[in-house]
Each structure stands twice: as structure tokens, then as C-alpha cells.
XYZ file of C-alpha atoms in Angstrom:
317
model
C 0.614 -0.024 -0.254
C 2.895 2.627 0.829
C 4.571 1.180 -2.500
C 1.669 2.416 -4.423
C 1.225 5.664 -2.313
C 4.975 6.227 -3.423
C 4.311 5.627 -7.334
C 1.603 7.657 -7.223
C 3.153 10.798 -5.565
C 6.059 10.054 -8.744
C 3.881 10.592 -10.981
C 2.376 12.747 -9.793
C 5.502 15.323 -9.407
C 6.436 13.684 -12.855
C 2.930 15.196 -14.583
C 3.175 18.555 -12.691
C 6.598 18.964 -13.683
C 5.978 18.197 -17.899
C 3.227 20.513 -17.206
C 5.270 23.048 -16.191
C 7.447 22.680 -19.243
C 11.117 23.114 -18.423
C 13.052 24.212 -15.347
C 14.826 27.440 -14.644
C 18.033 27.338 -16.323
C 17.514 24.598 -19.152
C 17.442 25.237 -22.724
C 14.622 25.175 -24.109
C 16.423 25.954 -27.641
C 19.432 24.358 -28.542
C 21.319 25.500 -32.436
C 24.706 24.520 -33.541
C 26.492 27.784 -34.707
C 28.585 26.998 -37.831
C 31.998 28.280 -38.457
C 34.860 27.308 -40.812
C 37.524 29.504 -39.096
C 39.619 27.908 -36.260
C 39.017 28.490 -32.476
C 41.501 31.057 -32.403
C 40.402 33.190 -35.128
C 38.804 36.463 -33.596
C 35.080 35.933 -35.738
C 35.223 32.894 -33.586
C 35.791 34.098 -30.591
C 33.452 37.184 -30.926
C 30.681 34.251 -31.714
C 31.771 32.535 -29.039
C 30.987 35.266 -26.466
C 27.726 36.138 -28.480
C 26.927 32.468 -27.745
C 27.786 33.068 -24.180
C 26.139 36.668 -23.631
C 22.718 34.837 -25.627
C 22.428 32.346 -22.777
C 22.682 34.766 -20.134
C 20.260 37.256 -21.485
C 17.486 34.224 -22.013
C 18.308 33.005 -19.143
C 19.263 29.611 -20.365
C 16.530 29.441 -22.632
C 18.708 29.638 -25.901
C 21.994 27.596 -26.102
C 23.837 28.652 -28.805
C 27.565 25.666 -29.273
C 29.887 26.988 -31.808
C 31.239 24.178 -34.081
C 34.720 25.902 -35.649
C 36.366 24.869 -37.797
C 34.414 23.712 -40.678
C 33.166 20.684 -37.946
C 29.390 20.358 -39.528
C 30.959 19.709 -42.776
C 30.029 22.542 -44.731
C 32.378 24.973 -46.370
C 32.285 28.844 -46.042
C 30.662 29.360 -49.951
C 27.744 26.748 -48.922
C 26.565 28.462 -45.182
C 23.845 30.368 -47.177
C 22.512 28.029 -48.277
C 23.012 25.950 -45.741
C 21.339 28.186 -43.425
C 17.879 29.705 -45.901
C 16.881 25.200 -46.329
C 17.640 24.460 -42.410
C 20.679 22.426 -42.664
C 22.101 24.508 -39.980
C 20.197 26.876 -38.011
C 22.925 29.455 -37.676
C 25.910 30.442 -39.470
C 28.784 32.220 -39.769
C 28.866 33.488 -43.415
C 31.947 35.233 -45.772
C 29.530 37.695 -47.347
C 31.965 37.510 -50.851
C 31.286 33.686 -51.199
C 27.678 33.751 -51.646
C 27.576 35.649 -54.589
C 26.535 32.605 -57.280
C 23.624 33.237 -55.327
C 23.849 37.121 -54.338
C 25.943 38.951 -56.566
C 25.841 42.004 -54.514
C 26.837 40.557 -51.638
C 30.248 41.415 -52.855
C 29.961 44.807 -53.350
C 32.999 45.093 -50.373
C 34.471 43.442 -52.770
C 34.865 45.811 -55.411
C 39.281 47.108 -55.734
C 39.904 50.175 -53.933
C 36.237 50.990 -53.284
C 36.905 51.718 -49.171
C 40.489 52.676 -48.030
C 39.641 52.664 -44.382
C 37.114 51.100 -41.818
C 36.047 54.717 -41.471
C 34.781 54.895 -44.836
C 33.394 51.013 -44.572
C 31.260 52.367 -41.701
C 29.679 54.685 -43.960
C 29.684 52.400 -46.521
C 27.834 49.961 -44.907
C 25.277 52.707 -43.911
C 23.950 52.247 -47.032
C 24.577 48.405 -48.090
C 23.391 46.514 -44.927
C 19.185 47.555 -45.456
C 20.303 45.700 -48.408
C 22.210 42.517 -46.608
C 18.806 42.374 -44.952
C 16.769 42.162 -47.550
C 18.712 39.817 -49.263
C 18.839 37.451 -46.115
C 15.068 37.263 -45.721
C 14.919 36.202 -49.003
C 17.307 33.739 -48.641
C 15.049 32.984 -45.098
C 17.175 34.077 -42.544
C 17.804 37.053 -40.770
C 21.198 38.836 -40.016
C 22.165 39.119 -35.978
C 25.323 41.194 -36.268
C 27.907 41.528 -38.791
C 32.107 42.002 -38.361
C 34.287 43.133 -41.355
C 37.625 41.631 -42.078
C 40.763 43.261 -41.495
C 42.511 44.975 -44.727
C 43.721 42.920 -46.764
C 46.956 42.107 -48.190
C 48.526 39.497 -50.530
C 50.911 36.884 -48.869
C 53.913 35.623 -51.266
C 56.706 33.483 -51.882
C 58.383 36.388 -54.292
C 59.075 39.904 -54.037
C 59.077 42.847 -56.639
C 59.087 46.298 -56.568
C 56.886 46.157 -60.126
C 53.257 44.488 -60.883
C 54.900 42.726 -64.017
C 57.015 40.736 -60.948
C 54.516 38.975 -59.918
C 53.003 38.101 -62.952
C 52.192 34.208 -63.407
C 52.314 33.558 -59.805
C 49.809 31.295 -58.511
C 47.256 32.796 -55.311
C 44.685 31.430 -53.080
C 41.990 34.057 -53.188
C 38.728 33.216 -51.660
C 36.182 34.763 -54.522
C 35.564 35.324 -57.989
C 36.486 38.920 -57.586
C 39.434 38.620 -56.242
C 40.194 36.548 -58.723
C 39.126 38.592 -61.735
C 40.767 41.665 -59.811
C 43.780 39.584 -59.610
C 44.122 38.331 -63.133
C 44.075 41.603 -64.736
C 47.190 42.362 -62.582
C 48.816 39.541 -64.288
C 48.398 37.112 -61.585
C 47.583 33.279 -61.871
C 44.458 33.455 -59.058
C 42.474 30.333 -58.208
C 39.908 29.712 -56.420
C 40.338 27.779 -52.706
C 38.245 27.265 -49.666
C 40.055 28.256 -46.212
C 39.877 25.003 -45.597
C 41.553 23.769 -48.478
C 44.456 26.589 -48.728
C 47.595 25.271 -45.986
C 46.926 22.023 -48.344
C 47.565 23.902 -51.193
C 49.987 25.748 -50.363
C 52.093 22.937 -49.005
C 51.831 20.569 -52.128
C 52.571 24.036 -54.679
C 49.292 24.140 -56.311
C 49.792 27.768 -54.729
C 52.487 30.038 -53.676
C 50.414 32.770 -52.141
C 47.133 33.860 -51.000
C 45.333 36.868 -50.509
C 43.606 37.496 -47.376
C 44.174 39.001 -44.274
C 46.743 39.057 -41.636
C 44.785 37.402 -38.651
C 44.311 34.257 -41.302
C 48.066 34.008 -42.298
C 48.526 33.789 -38.533
C 45.269 30.906 -38.814
C 47.907 29.522 -41.533
C 50.739 30.191 -40.023
C 51.938 31.674 -43.562
C 55.510 31.628 -42.422
C 56.062 27.998 -42.694
C 55.869 28.357 -46.761
C 55.947 32.010 -47.329
C 58.057 35.010 -47.075
C 56.320 38.215 -47.958
C 53.623 40.889 -47.086
C 52.420 43.135 -49.103
C 50.308 45.870 -47.355
C 47.664 45.959 -51.401
C 44.332 46.989 -48.937
C 42.816 46.059 -52.228
C 39.438 44.645 -51.162
C 37.747 44.429 -47.971
C 34.483 41.329 -46.958
C 32.963 40.565 -44.081
C 31.173 38.094 -42.010
C 27.299 38.041 -41.012
C 26.302 35.811 -38.332
C 22.683 34.834 -39.539
C 20.326 33.073 -38.440
C 17.276 30.124 -40.354
C 14.166 32.718 -40.157
C 12.302 29.455 -38.982
C 14.734 28.475 -36.303
C 14.083 32.664 -35.345
C 10.419 32.053 -35.651
C 10.019 29.932 -32.555
C 11.533 31.803 -30.501
C 9.423 34.195 -27.799
C 9.281 37.663 -28.453
C 10.800 38.375 -25.470
C 13.884 36.212 -26.621
C 13.741 37.703 -29.855
C 14.057 41.136 -28.426
C 17.004 40.349 -26.146
C 19.252 38.239 -28.987
C 18.892 41.632 -31.203
C 19.627 43.898 -28.529
C 22.905 42.077 -27.247
C 23.462 41.678 -31.247
C 22.950 45.478 -31.376
C 25.797 46.461 -28.757
C 27.871 43.470 -28.883
C 28.329 45.197 -32.993
C 30.721 47.516 -32.458
C 32.826 46.184 -29.825
C 32.980 43.087 -32.656
C 34.644 45.952 -35.368
C 37.093 47.029 -32.563
C 38.151 43.480 -31.918
C 38.578 43.130 -36.043
C 41.239 46.122 -36.128
C 43.066 45.486 -32.786
C 43.085 41.764 -34.634
C 44.919 43.581 -37.496
C 48.132 45.314 -36.076
C 48.729 41.913 -33.768
C 48.533 39.965 -36.395
C 50.793 41.402 -38.565
C 52.476 42.003 -35.840
C 53.024 38.190 -35.606
C 53.891 37.715 -38.789
C 56.727 40.175 -38.369
C 57.602 38.132 -35.072
C 57.990 35.298 -37.510
C 59.545 36.201 -40.195
C 57.982 37.092 -42.685
C 58.900 40.936 -44.255
C 56.149 43.334 -44.533
C 56.962 45.404 -48.124
C 56.892 48.639 -48.913
C 55.248 48.838 -51.595
C 56.692 51.792 -54.470
C 53.734 54.404 -55.090
C 53.752 53.812 -58.823
C 53.355 49.959 -57.913
C 50.392 51.043 -56.119
C 49.091 53.458 -59.099
C 49.929 50.291 -61.338
C 47.502 48.018 -59.386
C 44.811 50.706 -59.800
C 44.619 51.682 -63.104
C 44.627 47.946 -64.193
C 41.559 47.236 -61.622
C 39.883 50.786 -62.143
C 37.009 48.890 -64.814
C 35.611 46.370 -61.942
C 33.582 49.277 -60.815
C 31.714 50.130 -63.573
C 31.781 46.504 -64.939
C 29.636 45.647 -61.412
C 27.736 48.516 -61.994
C 26.518 46.575 -65.226
C 26.738 43.395 -63.934
C 24.347 43.877 -60.787
C 21.316 45.427 -60.637
């Protein structure tokens, strides 16, 4: 009789707990955030901080786990579609790698359109509404967007004229960079980040167009010697959430996450600027030489790629 009574009490408590829903502090929503960048990359660190603070502002109801280094099996150019189709609920997306689906996401990759982070902020005021519409029609929402630092050419050879780089096989992240470096006489190869180091190690390429941050991520000093501060293009990471997943959150949690993203985004921009300086110093400390590019060489670089702005305007509405 006592056993039956105890069982009745236990069952009643279990039923009451089920009806009450998840207990305080227990995540009701769990998302894996996909990124191709390694744990040490500042974009990944930003995402980890964002995830931690999302858990705080939602009182544990929304829990995001950052899956770095491509753990979920998606390559960078696949992320827009992966979020769109719900294959992953949230991802860190490199805008310029999505131009096959959305050409307007390549605006930052127009050579020499922007020359500083301050100018980039002005550009973002104009393009952010466009990017948000692009995200919406791809069944997703931009939570925050953070630029990569200035871009460099990381090479084995040293030259004082563009013709000295003629025929050099160089890894590029997107078609815009490929078109640009073709115009200056180099031989660009479009390779996702996850395949870049093997390409360097095997000799498929003998240079990389990317930021100093990625140069540190890839330990370029093991393969390359010179860093050219060309500052030729820009690009940004967008942390986007699938709209179907987003709409399952309560309005209170949506607002809390939106407010958090709005607060953190300027701080993440500052992290990007600092990461550039720190990473360039690290490359130099490992023996890489930052080339003082002659003015005539940069003038030639700009002249040979100047028509890409008009070409973009004609190609993209």
C-alpha cells in the first residue's frame, strides 16, 4: 500500500513538471553555429562570446554551441544555402563567397572602393538594408555583421613592379578577387579556406590573398616570406539565423538577442581592427617581411583594376 502511494506521488510530480515545461536554466532551444574559422580566429571568439551572452540574456532558454573549423562539414561558400535550407540553424557567413547566389553581396570586393575602416562604416550604412533584404529572401536574418581587416598579398617573391608578380599562382577566396588578380597578371586559384594550407604545402599555389589574421591562422611563415599591404578589397562575416528557427523563439527572447547583437557589433568591429595590428606583428615576429610597396606599383595596381567598378555596376542591379 505504501509502495503504491509512493508511486502515485512520484507520477504526480513528474506530470506536474512536464506540464510546467522546462525547468529554470534549462535550454529550450539549442542551436549549433557553423563556422569554418578555427578556435583562435577573432570571428570565432566573437561568436563564442555572443553565444555565451545569448544564454545569459535569455536566462538559459537559448543555448548556442559554436562549431569551429568546419566541424559540421560545410564549406564557406555553402553557408548561405545551408542556413536558407535549415541544414544548420545559424552560421558565420563570408559575404563575398555567396555571390553565385546573391551578386550584391560582393559590393565590398570592388577593388579600392574603400580605403579604411571609417569609410567601410559609411558604406555599411548604405548596404546593410540591402543585405538584410537579401537575407530575408534567403529565409534568414542577420544578427550581426563584422568586417575582416584590411587585405594583403602573402607571397614567396619580392617585386617592385606588378610585372614581377606575373604568373604567380595565388589562392583567392572569391570570384571578385580572382578577376582582380587576373587583371594584374597573376594566376589566381579559387580555393575555400579549409583547403588553402594543403594547397600551399603541395605547391598548388605559392601565395594567398587574405588578411593578416588568416595569415596567422594558417602559419604562413612556414610557406611564404613577404606580406604586401595592398588593402585592395574588404569583406565581412554575417552571423545569420534561419527564419524558421528564429520564429520559434518567444518575442521576448527575440528582442533580447537582437538588442545584444546590436550592442556587441561595434565592439566586434574594434576587435577586428586590433586583430589586424596584432596579426601583422605576429607575422613579422615569425620572420615575414612587410614590403614597402612603391607608389608607382600601387598606381599601376589601381589603374589595371579600375574598370571593375563599372563592370560591377553593369552586372549587378
